[in-house]
Coordinates of C-alpha atoms and ligand atoms in Angstrom, one line a residue:
M1 CA -202.3 124.3 -102.8
K2 CA -198.7 124.0 -102.4
G3 CA -197.2 120.8 -102.2
L4 CA -200.1 118.4 -102.1
L5 CA -199.0 116.1 -104.9
I6 CA -195.7 115.7 -103.3
M7 CA -196.9 113.4 -100.6
E8 CA -198.0 111.1 -103.6
K9 CA -194.5 111.2 -105.1
S10 CA -193.0 110.1 -101.9
L11 CA -192.5 106.4 -101.0
L12 CA -190.7 106.9 -98.1
Y13 CA -191.8 104.3 -95.4
P14 CA -194.0 106.3 -92.8
V15 CA -192.6 107.0 -89.4
T16 CA -194.0 108.7 -86.2
N17 CA -191.8 111.2 -84.8
A18 CA -192.3 114.9 -83.5
Y19 CA -193.3 116.1 -86.9
R20 CA -195.1 112.9 -88.7
E21 CA -197.6 110.6 -87.8
D22 CA -198.3 107.0 -88.7
Q23 CA -201.2 105.0 -87.8
K24 CA -201.8 101.6 -89.1
L25 CA -205.4 101.0 -90.3
D26 CA -205.0 97.0 -90.1
G27 CA -207.8 94.9 -88.7
L28 CA -211.4 94.2 -89.7
W29 CA -212.5 96.3 -93.1
D30 CA -216.0 95.9 -94.6
F31 CA -215.8 94.0 -98.0
K32 CA -218.0 93.2 -100.9
F33 CA -217.8 91.7 -104.3
D34 CA -218.8 94.1 -107.1
P35 CA -219.1 91.5 -110.3
A36 CA -221.6 94.0 -112.3
S37 CA -219.4 97.0 -111.5
E38 CA -222.0 98.9 -110.0
G39 CA -220.2 100.1 -106.8
E40 CA -220.2 103.8 -107.3
K41 CA -223.8 103.9 -108.7
N42 CA -225.2 102.2 -105.8
G43 CA -223.2 104.6 -103.3
W44 CA -220.6 102.2 -102.1
T45 CA -218.2 104.9 -101.8
E46 CA -220.0 105.8 -98.7
G47 CA -220.6 102.7 -97.0
L48 CA -221.6 99.2 -98.1
A49 CA -224.7 97.2 -97.6
D50 CA -224.5 93.8 -95.9
P51 CA -220.7 93.5 -95.8
I52 CA -218.4 90.6 -95.0
E53 CA -215.8 91.6 -92.4
M54 CA -212.5 91.1 -94.0
P55 CA -209.1 91.0 -92.3
V56 CA -206.6 93.8 -93.6
P57 CA -203.7 92.9 -94.5
A58 CA -204.8 89.7 -96.3
S59 CA -205.6 87.9 -99.5
F60 CA -209.4 87.4 -99.3
N61 CA -209.3 84.2 -101.5
D62 CA -208.5 81.5 -99.0
F63 CA -210.9 82.7 -96.3
F64 CA -213.9 81.4 -98.5
T65 CA -215.4 77.9 -98.5
D66 CA -217.0 78.3 -101.7
K67 CA -215.2 78.6 -105.0
D68 CA -216.9 81.2 -106.8
A69 CA -215.8 83.3 -103.9
R70 CA -212.2 82.2 -103.7
E71 CA -211.8 82.4 -107.5
Y72 CA -213.6 85.7 -107.9
T73 CA -212.1 88.0 -110.4
G74 CA -213.4 91.6 -111.0
D75 CA -214.1 94.5 -108.8
F76 CA -214.4 94.5 -104.8
W77 CA -214.4 96.7 -102.3
Y78 CA -212.9 97.5 -98.7
V79 CA -214.7 100.2 -96.7
K80 CA -213.5 101.3 -93.2
K81 CA -214.5 104.3 -91.1
V82 CA -211.4 106.1 -89.9
F83 CA -211.2 108.6 -87.2
I84 CA -208.8 111.4 -88.2
P85 CA -207.8 113.5 -85.2
K86 CA -207.8 117.1 -84.9
Y87 CA -204.3 117.6 -84.5
F88 CA -203.6 116.7 -87.9
E89 CA -204.8 120.2 -88.7
G90 CA -202.3 122.2 -91.0
K91 CA -200.5 118.9 -92.1
Q92 CA -200.7 116.9 -95.5
I93 CA -202.9 113.7 -94.5
G94 CA -202.5 110.6 -96.6
L95 CA -203.5 107.0 -96.9
R96 CA -200.7 104.9 -97.8
F97 CA -201.6 101.3 -99.2
G98 CA -198.3 98.8 -99.0
A99 CA -200.1 96.9 -101.7
A100 CA -203.6 96.6 -103.5
T101 CA -203.7 93.7 -106.1
H102 CA -203.8 94.9 -108.8
R103 CA -205.4 98.2 -109.4
A104 CA -207.3 100.4 -107.0
T105 CA -209.7 103.5 -106.7
V106 CA -209.7 105.4 -103.3
Y107 CA -212.4 107.4 -102.0
V108 CA -212.7 109.5 -98.7
N109 CA -216.4 110.4 -97.9
G110 CA -217.5 109.8 -101.2
Q111 CA -215.0 111.8 -103.2
K112 CA -212.6 110.3 -105.5
I113 CA -209.0 110.9 -104.8
R114 CA -206.7 108.7 -107.0
S115 CA -206.3 105.6 -108.6
H116 CA -203.2 103.5 -108.6
E117 CA -202.1 100.4 -111.1
G118 CA -199.7 97.5 -109.6
G119 CA -200.4 95.2 -106.8
F120 CA -197.0 95.1 -105.5
L121 CA -195.9 98.3 -104.7
P122 CA -197.3 101.2 -102.3
F123 CA -198.8 104.2 -103.3
T124 CA -200.3 107.4 -101.0
A125 CA -203.8 108.8 -101.7
D126 CA -203.4 112.6 -100.6
I127 CA -206.8 113.2 -98.7
T128 CA -205.9 116.4 -97.0
G129 CA -208.9 118.2 -99.0
A130 CA -211.3 115.4 -98.4
T131 CA -211.2 114.7 -94.8
K132 CA -213.2 116.0 -91.8
L133 CA -210.9 116.5 -88.7
G134 CA -211.7 115.2 -85.3
E135 CA -214.4 113.0 -87.0
E136 CA -214.8 109.6 -88.5
N137 CA -214.2 109.5 -92.1
V138 CA -215.3 107.0 -94.8
V139 CA -212.4 105.3 -96.5
A140 CA -213.9 103.3 -99.7
V141 CA -211.3 101.3 -101.9
K142 CA -212.5 99.7 -105.1
I143 CA -209.9 97.1 -106.4
N144 CA -209.9 95.2 -109.4
N145 CA -208.0 91.8 -109.8
E146 CA -208.2 91.0 -113.4
L147 CA -205.5 90.0 -115.5
H148 CA -204.4 91.5 -118.8
R149 CA -201.6 91.1 -121.1
D150 CA -200.9 94.7 -120.8
A151 CA -200.5 95.0 -117.0
L152 CA -198.2 93.3 -114.9
P153 CA -198.0 90.4 -114.0
A154 CA -199.3 89.3 -117.4
G155 CA -202.4 87.3 -118.1
D156 CA -206.1 87.0 -119.3
T157 CA -209.2 87.1 -117.7
M158 CA -211.9 85.1 -119.6
T159 CA -215.7 84.6 -118.8
L160 CA -216.9 81.4 -118.4
K161 CA -220.2 80.1 -120.1
N162 CA -222.1 80.7 -116.7
G163 CA -220.8 84.4 -116.7
K164 CA -218.1 84.2 -114.1
K165 CA -215.1 85.5 -114.8
M166 CA -211.6 83.8 -114.3
A167 CA -208.2 84.9 -114.2
K168 CA -205.9 82.9 -116.3
P169 CA -202.4 83.9 -115.2
F170 CA -199.3 83.4 -117.8
F171 CA -197.4 82.8 -114.3
D172 CA -197.0 80.1 -111.8
F173 CA -198.3 81.7 -108.4
Y174 CA -202.1 81.9 -107.4
N175 CA -203.7 85.4 -108.2
Y176 CA -204.0 86.1 -104.6
S177 CA -205.9 89.6 -104.4
G178 CA -206.8 92.4 -101.8
L179 CA -205.4 94.5 -99.5
N180 CA -202.2 92.3 -99.0
R181 CA -200.0 94.7 -97.1
S182 CA -200.7 97.4 -94.4
V183 CA -202.7 100.3 -95.0
H184 CA -201.4 103.5 -93.2
L185 CA -202.9 107.1 -92.3
I186 CA -200.1 109.4 -92.2
A187 CA -199.7 112.9 -91.5
I188 CA -196.7 114.8 -92.5
P189 CA -195.6 118.6 -92.3
K190 CA -196.4 120.6 -95.5
D191 CA -192.7 121.4 -96.0
N192 CA -191.2 117.9 -95.9
V193 CA -188.4 115.8 -97.0
Y194 CA -190.1 113.5 -99.7
D195 CA -187.0 111.5 -100.7
Y196 CA -183.3 110.6 -100.0
S197 CA -180.6 108.9 -101.4
T198 CA -177.2 107.8 -100.6
T199 CA -174.2 106.6 -102.5
Y200 CA -171.1 105.1 -100.8
E201 CA -167.1 104.9 -100.9
V202 CA -165.7 102.6 -98.5
S203 CA -162.2 101.2 -97.2
D204 CA -161.3 100.0 -93.9
E205 CA -160.3 102.9 -92.6
Q206 CA -162.8 105.5 -94.2
A207 CA -166.5 105.4 -95.6
T208 CA -168.0 108.4 -97.3
V209 CA -171.9 108.4 -97.8
H210 CA -172.8 110.9 -100.5
Y211 CA -176.3 111.9 -100.0
T212 CA -179.0 113.9 -101.6
V213 CA -182.1 115.1 -99.8
Q214 CA -185.2 116.0 -101.8
T215 CA -187.7 118.5 -100.8
D216 CA -189.7 121.4 -102.6
A217 CA -189.4 123.5 -99.4
Q218 CA -187.1 126.6 -99.2
A219 CA -185.5 125.3 -96.2
D220 CA -182.2 124.5 -94.7
V221 CA -181.0 120.6 -94.6
K222 CA -179.1 119.2 -91.7
V223 CA -178.0 115.7 -92.1
S224 CA -176.4 113.3 -89.2
L225 CA -175.2 109.9 -89.0
A226 CA -175.1 107.7 -85.7
D227 CA -173.8 104.2 -84.9
E228 CA -175.6 101.6 -83.6
A229 CA -174.8 103.0 -79.9
G230 CA -176.5 106.2 -81.0
N231 CA -173.2 108.3 -81.2
V232 CA -173.3 110.9 -83.9
V233 CA -170.3 110.0 -86.1
A234 CA -170.7 112.7 -89.0
T235 CA -173.0 115.5 -89.7
A236 CA -173.4 117.7 -93.0
T237 CA -175.5 120.5 -94.3
G238 CA -177.1 121.3 -97.4
S239 CA -179.6 119.2 -99.8
T240 CA -176.4 117.3 -101.1
G241 CA -173.5 116.6 -99.3
D242 CA -170.8 113.9 -97.7
L243 CA -170.8 112.0 -94.7
V244 CA -167.4 110.8 -93.7
V245 CA -166.9 108.2 -91.1
K246 CA -163.6 107.2 -89.8
N247 CA -163.2 103.7 -88.7
P248 CA -166.4 102.5 -90.3
T249 CA -168.0 99.5 -89.2
L250 CA -169.2 98.3 -92.8
W251 CA -172.2 96.3 -93.8
Q252 CA -171.2 93.1 -94.4
V253 CA -173.2 89.8 -95.9
R254 CA -174.6 88.0 -93.0
D255 CA -172.6 90.4 -90.6
A256 CA -174.8 93.6 -90.8
Y257 CA -174.1 97.0 -89.1
L258 CA -176.8 99.7 -89.5
Y259 CA -175.9 103.4 -89.1
T260 CA -179.1 105.9 -88.6
I261 CA -179.3 108.8 -90.9
K262 CA -181.0 111.7 -89.8
I263 CA -182.3 114.6 -92.0
Q264 CA -183.7 117.6 -90.8
L265 CA -185.4 120.6 -92.7
L266 CA -184.9 123.9 -90.8
E267 CA -186.9 127.3 -91.6
N268 CA -185.3 130.2 -89.9
G269 CA -183.5 128.1 -87.6
T270 CA -186.5 125.9 -86.4
V271 CA -186.9 122.4 -87.3
V272 CA -190.1 121.8 -89.5
D273 CA -189.4 118.1 -90.7
A274 CA -187.2 115.4 -89.8
Y275 CA -186.6 111.6 -91.3
S276 CA -184.4 109.0 -89.8
D277 CA -183.5 105.8 -91.3
E278 CA -181.3 102.8 -91.2
I279 CA -178.7 102.6 -93.9
G280 CA -175.6 100.4 -94.4
L281 CA -172.1 101.3 -95.7
R282 CA -171.3 99.1 -98.3
T283 CA -170.4 99.0 -102.2
I284 CA -171.5 96.4 -104.7
E285 CA -170.0 96.0 -108.1
I286 CA -169.5 93.4 -110.6
Q287 CA -166.1 92.7 -112.0
G288 CA -165.5 90.0 -114.4
H289 CA -167.0 86.8 -113.0
Q290 CA -167.0 88.4 -109.7
I291 CA -170.0 89.8 -107.6
L292 CA -168.4 92.3 -105.1
V293 CA -169.4 93.6 -101.8
N294 CA -167.2 96.1 -100.2
H295 CA -164.7 95.1 -103.0
K296 CA -164.7 91.7 -101.7
P297 CA -166.2 88.7 -104.0
V298 CA -169.1 87.0 -102.6
Y299 CA -170.8 83.7 -103.6
L300 CA -174.7 83.6 -103.3
K301 CA -176.4 81.2 -101.5
G302 CA -180.2 81.2 -101.3
F303 CA -183.4 81.0 -102.8
G304 CA -186.2 82.1 -105.0
R305 CA -189.3 83.1 -102.8
H306 CA -192.9 83.9 -102.6
E307 CA -195.0 86.0 -100.2
D308 CA -197.2 83.1 -99.7
S309 CA -198.7 81.2 -96.7
I310 CA -202.0 79.7 -95.5
Y311 CA -205.0 81.4 -94.9
A312 CA -203.9 84.9 -95.7
G313 CA -202.2 84.0 -99.3
R314 CA -199.9 86.8 -100.4
A315 CA -200.3 88.8 -97.4
F316 CA -197.4 90.1 -95.6
D317 CA -197.0 88.3 -92.5
L318 CA -194.3 89.4 -90.0
N319 CA -194.4 86.2 -88.7
V320 CA -193.9 84.2 -91.7
E321 CA -191.2 86.3 -92.7
R322 CA -189.4 85.9 -89.3
R323 CA -189.5 82.2 -89.7
D324 CA -188.3 82.4 -93.1
L325 CA -185.2 84.5 -92.3
N326 CA -184.5 82.0 -89.4
L327 CA -184.9 79.4 -92.0
M328 CA -182.5 80.7 -94.4
K329 CA -180.0 81.5 -91.5
W330 CA -180.2 77.9 -90.3
I331 CA -179.5 76.5 -93.8
G332 CA -176.5 78.8 -94.6
A333 CA -178.2 81.1 -96.9
N334 CA -177.1 84.7 -97.5
S335 CA -179.3 85.8 -100.3
Y336 CA -182.8 85.7 -102.2
R337 CA -184.6 87.0 -105.0
S338 CA -188.0 88.6 -104.5
S339 CA -189.4 86.4 -107.1
H340 CA -191.7 87.6 -108.8
Y341 CA -192.5 91.1 -107.1
P342 CA -191.1 93.5 -104.7
Y343 CA -191.9 92.4 -101.5
D344 CA -193.4 94.2 -98.4
E345 CA -190.7 96.9 -97.0
Q346 CA -190.6 95.0 -93.8
A347 CA -188.9 92.2 -95.7
Y348 CA -186.2 94.7 -96.9
K349 CA -185.7 96.0 -93.3
F350 CA -185.2 92.6 -91.9
A351 CA -183.0 91.6 -94.5
D352 CA -180.8 95.0 -93.8
R353 CA -180.5 93.8 -90.3
E354 CA -179.7 90.2 -91.0
G355 CA -177.2 90.9 -93.8
I356 CA -179.0 89.1 -96.5
L357 CA -178.6 90.2 -100.3
I358 CA -181.9 90.5 -102.2
T359 CA -182.3 90.5 -106.1
D360 CA -185.1 93.1 -106.2
E361 CA -187.7 91.8 -108.9
V362 CA -190.5 94.0 -110.7
P363 CA -193.7 92.1 -111.3
A364 CA -192.8 91.8 -115.0
V365 CA -193.5 87.9 -114.9
G366 CA -195.9 86.0 -117.8
F367 CA -194.1 87.8 -120.6
K368 CA -193.8 84.8 -122.6
M369 CA -196.5 83.2 -124.9
A370 CA -195.8 79.7 -124.1
A371 CA -196.9 80.3 -120.5
A372 CA -200.1 81.1 -121.8
S373 CA -200.4 77.6 -123.2
F374 CA -204.3 76.8 -122.4
L375 CA -204.6 79.6 -125.3
G376 CA -203.6 77.0 -127.6
G377 CA -201.7 77.5 -130.8
L378 CA -200.2 80.7 -129.9
D379 CA -197.0 80.7 -131.8
Q380 CA -196.2 84.5 -132.1
S381 CA -193.6 85.8 -129.4
F382 CA -195.0 87.9 -126.6
F383 CA -193.2 90.9 -127.6
D384 CA -194.8 91.1 -131.3
G385 CA -198.3 91.5 -129.2
D386 CA -200.2 95.0 -129.7
W387 CA -200.6 95.3 -126.1
I388 CA -196.8 95.8 -125.7
D389 CA -196.7 99.7 -125.9
E390 CA -199.2 100.0 -122.9
L391 CA -197.4 97.4 -120.8
Y392 CA -194.2 99.3 -121.1
K393 CA -195.6 102.2 -119.7
K394 CA -196.7 100.2 -116.7
H395 CA -193.4 98.3 -116.5
I396 CA -191.3 101.3 -116.6
D397 CA -193.3 102.7 -114.3
Q398 CA -193.2 99.9 -111.6
V399 CA -189.6 99.6 -112.1
K400 CA -189.3 103.4 -111.4
D401 CA -191.2 102.7 -108.3
M402 CA -189.2 99.7 -107.0
I403 CA -186.1 101.5 -107.4
K404 CA -187.6 104.7 -105.9
R405 CA -188.8 102.6 -102.8
D406 CA -186.1 100.1 -102.2
K407 CA -182.8 102.4 -103.3
N408 CA -181.6 103.0 -99.6
H409 CA -182.0 99.4 -98.4
P410 CA -178.3 97.9 -98.0
S411 CA -179.6 94.7 -98.8
V412 CA -180.8 95.2 -102.3
L413 CA -177.9 93.9 -104.4
A414 CA -179.3 94.0 -107.9
W415 CA -182.6 94.7 -109.8
S416 CA -184.3 92.0 -111.7
L417 CA -186.4 93.8 -114.4
C418 CA -188.2 90.8 -115.8
N419 CA -188.8 87.2 -114.9
E420 CA -188.4 84.6 -118.1
P421 CA -189.2 86.8 -120.7
D422 CA -189.4 85.7 -124.4
T423 CA -186.1 86.9 -125.6
S424 CA -185.5 84.3 -128.5
S425 CA -187.2 86.6 -131.2
E426 CA -185.9 89.8 -132.3
S427 CA -189.0 91.6 -131.4
A428 CA -187.8 91.5 -127.5
V429 CA -184.8 93.6 -128.5
P430 CA -186.2 96.9 -129.0
Y431 CA -188.5 96.5 -125.7
F432 CA -185.3 95.7 -124.0
T433 CA -183.3 98.3 -125.1
K434 CA -185.8 100.9 -123.9
L435 CA -186.2 99.3 -120.7
F436 CA -182.4 99.0 -119.9
N437 CA -181.8 103.0 -121.3
D438 CA -185.0 104.0 -119.2
S439 CA -183.6 102.4 -116.2
A440 CA -180.0 103.2 -116.5
D441 CA -179.9 106.3 -114.2
L442 CA -182.7 105.6 -111.8
D443 CA -180.4 104.0 -109.0
P444 CA -177.9 106.6 -107.6
E445 CA -175.9 103.6 -106.7
K446 CA -176.1 102.2 -110.1
R447 CA -176.5 98.6 -108.7
P448 CA -176.4 95.7 -111.3
R449 CA -179.6 95.2 -113.5
T450 CA -180.6 91.8 -114.8
F451 CA -183.6 89.5 -115.8
T452 CA -183.9 85.8 -115.5
L453 CA -183.3 83.7 -118.6
N454 CA -186.0 80.9 -119.2
E455 CA -184.8 77.5 -120.2
D456 CA -185.6 78.5 -123.9
D457 CA -183.4 81.5 -123.9
T458 CA -180.1 80.2 -124.1
F459 CA -176.6 81.1 -124.9
E460 CA -177.6 80.3 -128.5
T461 CA -181.1 81.6 -128.8
S462 CA -181.6 84.7 -126.6
K463 CA -181.4 88.0 -128.6
C464 CA -181.1 89.9 -125.2
L465 CA -177.6 88.8 -123.9
K466 CA -176.0 92.0 -124.0
F467 CA -178.5 93.9 -121.5
P468 CA -177.9 92.1 -118.3
D469 CA -174.9 93.1 -116.0
F470 CA -174.9 89.4 -114.6
Y471 CA -177.0 86.5 -115.8
L472 CA -179.8 84.7 -113.7
L473 CA -180.5 81.3 -115.3
N474 CA -183.5 79.3 -114.6
R475 CA -182.8 76.0 -115.8
Y476 CA -185.0 72.7 -115.2
P477 CA -183.1 69.7 -116.6
G478 CA -184.1 66.6 -114.4
W479 CA -187.6 68.3 -114.1
Y480 CA -189.4 69.6 -117.0
H481 CA -187.0 67.8 -119.4
K482 CA -184.8 64.9 -119.1
W483 CA -186.1 63.6 -115.8
G484 CA -186.1 60.4 -113.5
Y485 CA -183.6 58.4 -115.0
E486 CA -182.7 60.5 -117.8
I487 CA -181.2 62.9 -115.4
S488 CA -177.6 62.1 -116.7
D489 CA -178.4 63.3 -120.0
G490 CA -179.9 66.5 -118.3
E491 CA -176.7 67.1 -116.5
A492 CA -174.9 66.6 -119.9
G493 CA -177.2 69.1 -121.6
L494 CA -176.4 71.7 -118.9
R495 CA -172.8 71.1 -119.3
A496 CA -173.0 71.9 -123.1
E497 CA -174.7 75.0 -122.6
L498 CA -172.4 76.2 -119.8
D499 CA -169.2 74.9 -122.1
E500 CA -170.7 77.5 -124.7
W501 CA -170.9 80.4 -122.2
K502 CA -167.2 79.1 -121.0
N503 CA -166.0 79.5 -124.7
S504 CA -167.7 82.7 -125.5
D505 CA -166.3 86.1 -124.8
I506 CA -169.0 87.0 -122.4
D507 CA -167.0 88.1 -119.1
K508 CA -169.8 88.3 -116.3
P509 CA -171.1 86.1 -113.4
I510 CA -173.9 83.8 -113.7
V511 CA -176.1 82.7 -110.7
F512 CA -178.5 80.0 -111.1
S513 CA -181.8 81.3 -110.0
E514 CA -184.1 78.5 -110.2
Y515 CA -183.8 74.8 -110.7
G516 CA -185.8 72.3 -108.5
A517 CA -187.9 69.2 -108.2
D518 CA -191.6 69.2 -107.0
T519 CA -191.4 67.1 -104.0
E520 CA -194.4 65.6 -102.0
P521 CA -193.0 65.6 -98.3
G522 CA -193.1 62.4 -96.7
L523 CA -192.7 60.5 -100.2
H524 CA -189.9 58.0 -99.9
K525 CA -188.6 55.7 -102.4
L526 CA -185.2 53.6 -102.8
P527 CA -184.2 54.0 -105.4
S528 CA -185.5 57.3 -106.0
I529 CA -188.5 58.3 -108.0
M530 CA -189.7 61.8 -109.2
W531 CA -191.4 63.4 -106.3
S532 CA -189.8 61.6 -103.7
E533 CA -187.5 63.6 -101.1
E534 CA -184.7 61.2 -102.2
Y535 CA -185.1 62.7 -106.0
Q536 CA -185.1 66.3 -104.8
I537 CA -181.7 65.7 -103.2
E538 CA -180.3 64.0 -106.3
L539 CA -181.5 66.6 -108.6
L540 CA -179.7 69.1 -106.3
E541 CA -176.5 67.1 -105.9
M542 CA -176.6 67.0 -110.1
F543 CA -176.8 70.8 -110.1
N544 CA -174.2 71.5 -107.6
R545 CA -171.7 69.0 -109.3
V546 CA -172.4 71.2 -112.4
F547 CA -171.9 74.8 -110.2
D548 CA -168.4 73.5 -108.8
S549 CA -167.0 72.8 -112.3
Y550 CA -167.4 76.2 -113.6
D551 CA -165.8 79.4 -112.3
F552 CA -168.3 81.7 -113.3
I553 CA -171.0 80.4 -111.7
R554 CA -171.3 82.7 -108.8
G555 CA -174.6 82.1 -107.1
E556 CA -177.2 79.1 -106.5
Q557 CA -180.7 79.9 -105.6
P558 CA -182.9 76.8 -105.9
W559 CA -186.6 77.1 -106.5
N560 CA -188.2 77.6 -103.9
L561 CA -187.8 78.4 -100.4
A562 CA -191.0 77.0 -99.6
D563 CA -194.1 75.0 -101.3
F564 CA -196.6 77.6 -102.5
Q565 CA -199.9 78.0 -104.1
T566 CA -200.5 78.1 -107.9
V567 CA -203.5 77.8 -109.9
E568 CA -205.1 74.3 -110.0
G569 CA -204.0 72.1 -113.2
N570 CA -202.6 68.8 -114.0
M571 CA -199.1 69.7 -113.5
R572 CA -199.8 71.1 -109.7
V573 CA -200.8 68.9 -106.8
N574 CA -202.2 71.7 -104.4
G575 CA -199.6 74.2 -105.8
N576 CA -196.0 74.0 -106.5
K577 CA -194.1 71.7 -104.5
K578 CA -190.5 72.7 -105.5
G579 CA -190.0 74.1 -101.9
I580 CA -187.0 72.9 -99.8
F581 CA -189.3 73.4 -97.2
T582 CA -193.0 72.9 -97.0
R583 CA -195.7 75.7 -97.0
D584 CA -195.9 75.5 -93.4
R585 CA -192.2 76.1 -93.1
Q586 CA -190.8 72.6 -92.0
P587 CA -187.8 70.8 -93.7
K588 CA -188.0 68.2 -96.3
A589 CA -184.8 65.9 -96.4
A590 CA -183.2 68.4 -98.9
A591 CA -182.9 71.1 -96.3
F592 CA -180.4 69.1 -94.4
Y593 CA -178.4 68.2 -97.5
L594 CA -178.2 71.8 -98.6
R595 CA -177.5 73.1 -95.0
K596 CA -174.3 70.9 -95.1
R597 CA -173.2 72.3 -98.2
W598 CA -174.2 75.7 -97.5
N599 CA -172.2 75.9 -94.2
S600 CA -169.3 74.4 -95.8
L601 CA -168.9 76.8 -98.7
P602 CA -167.2 79.9 -97.7
L603 CA -168.7 83.3 -98.8
S604 CA -165.6 84.1 -101.1
Y605 CA -166.2 80.6 -102.6
K606 CA -164.5 80.5 -105.9
S607 CA -162.4 83.6 -105.4
G608 CA -159.2 81.8 -104.2
K609 CA -159.2 83.5 -101.1
Ligands
BDP701 C1 -190.1 79.0 -113.6 C2 -191.1 80.2 -113.0 C3 -191.4 79.9 -111.6 C4 -192.2 78.7 -111.6 C5 -191.3 77.6 -112.0 C6 -191.7 76.1 -111.9 O1 -190.0 81.5 -113.2 O2 -192.5 81.0 -111.6 O3 -192.8 78.3 -110.4 O4 -190.6 77.8 -113.5 O5 -192.4 75.7 -112.8 O6 -190.3 78.9 -115.1 O7 -191.8 75.4 -110.9

């Protein structure tokens, strides 16, 4: 059966056009927990007895009023009857899951189709051979949300004395689970475009788009590029080629312009498939201390974020995303990090249109034994663990999928391959050597690759400083150490570390990718006290003084755009409160302070222009 697996290889975002069909299967699905993992045995692949109705996309957790359900860890099922139309005949038919947290197996009409691991990236199940056309088909998905050290994001799953399982994340965000992103029913031609990529050369007078189209079909390829008014400005033929645009309008930071690339496959002169997408003409480079977009230096202002909101947990919600982007524009931000996992594709489409730069992060988080402190006495390095080989396979797999999925977005500035790994022991070096070698050629644009360095991984202690193309520093003086009235010592310590970078021969930019103070909205105190809105501003002022004194600091992204949910614990009051905005997206006092600063800093800050 020619090409069936091609569909599963493709991560192109679904579209409807004359050749392709895309139907969203969002809405209510039947849902049921399966604590004894007996679903298959009990015939749940063909329907659930006494199901709960569950919205999709959503995390199941916060809908429940009882704690056992909210904290549920193990297998659970989603089932939906899906009508598959007759006119899909002759096409490849698939189910595309935007995100199933963390591992899933898909069944259609009782037949097992495929499994997938990784709760923050899409996958397609090719169901062509299992569907009944012109009828309702039963789609069943078994999901498992356990955390393990050999999986991303890393954690443990423990069993309580009462027999209930509990997720123990090695990371600071709630283990929201379920079908967190849309499910699509898609139909595409048997001979199809399964991927494409572009690289750019740009100047004010001319831009060249070098493109590559991937198809297994013996077909002719035609490509065109249209401007925002719909005028075709360049055409080319062949599966690789160049589109040359005279007097181009470049994609600029906070001043985006998108062209539409249209790819057609032709057999004997007849079009058999077409795929269109919006792209931006721009280049990205790191040169010395500078981050360059279209050969011009940019200074990053923005945030670390989370996909997190009330009720639906980690579900992608266009409404929240719209609000977040408006908040970012209002405050003068131009960038964010998709901490700590790749976000829904629609977030990147938004950012493409708004001219926002994204550091795209793979869900490699929790790779640090200190983060597993509840286990007690674990003094080994995370990378000495016997789970590392298995973890690496999943890690590089997800790096591959993230880059494959997101490479064509003009908004993607860089790839973050890990958050706060334990890099102060030598055992991290072989792991990172492999990670950086194996990912070197994945992005045709060769965008910069990096990872964030935790507080313990300093200029002196980290063994992995040679790997990143630029540095992301997560630093918490004034909060996790040297806090309150001691903050002046925190500032001195930060300056001492930065002086070491300054006096070294490292010639790469540093972006501060995390710093901040938990802040209870509405708590005011003069003089300030930790947790008050005044203290959050004082901490930001301290960091900003430091940023302004070092030329090689080329970006500031405080933690976090908004408050977000975490596990309960003695360090968290209903979640992490380091948001500059509350969880319902209203400003804390710090938002007005940052807005003033960021709107007065030019994009080219520190470049002398
Ligand atoms: C950093 C983590 C981030 C946490 C943050 C914090 O990267 O996920 O939420 O600390 O503690 O270490 O607020």
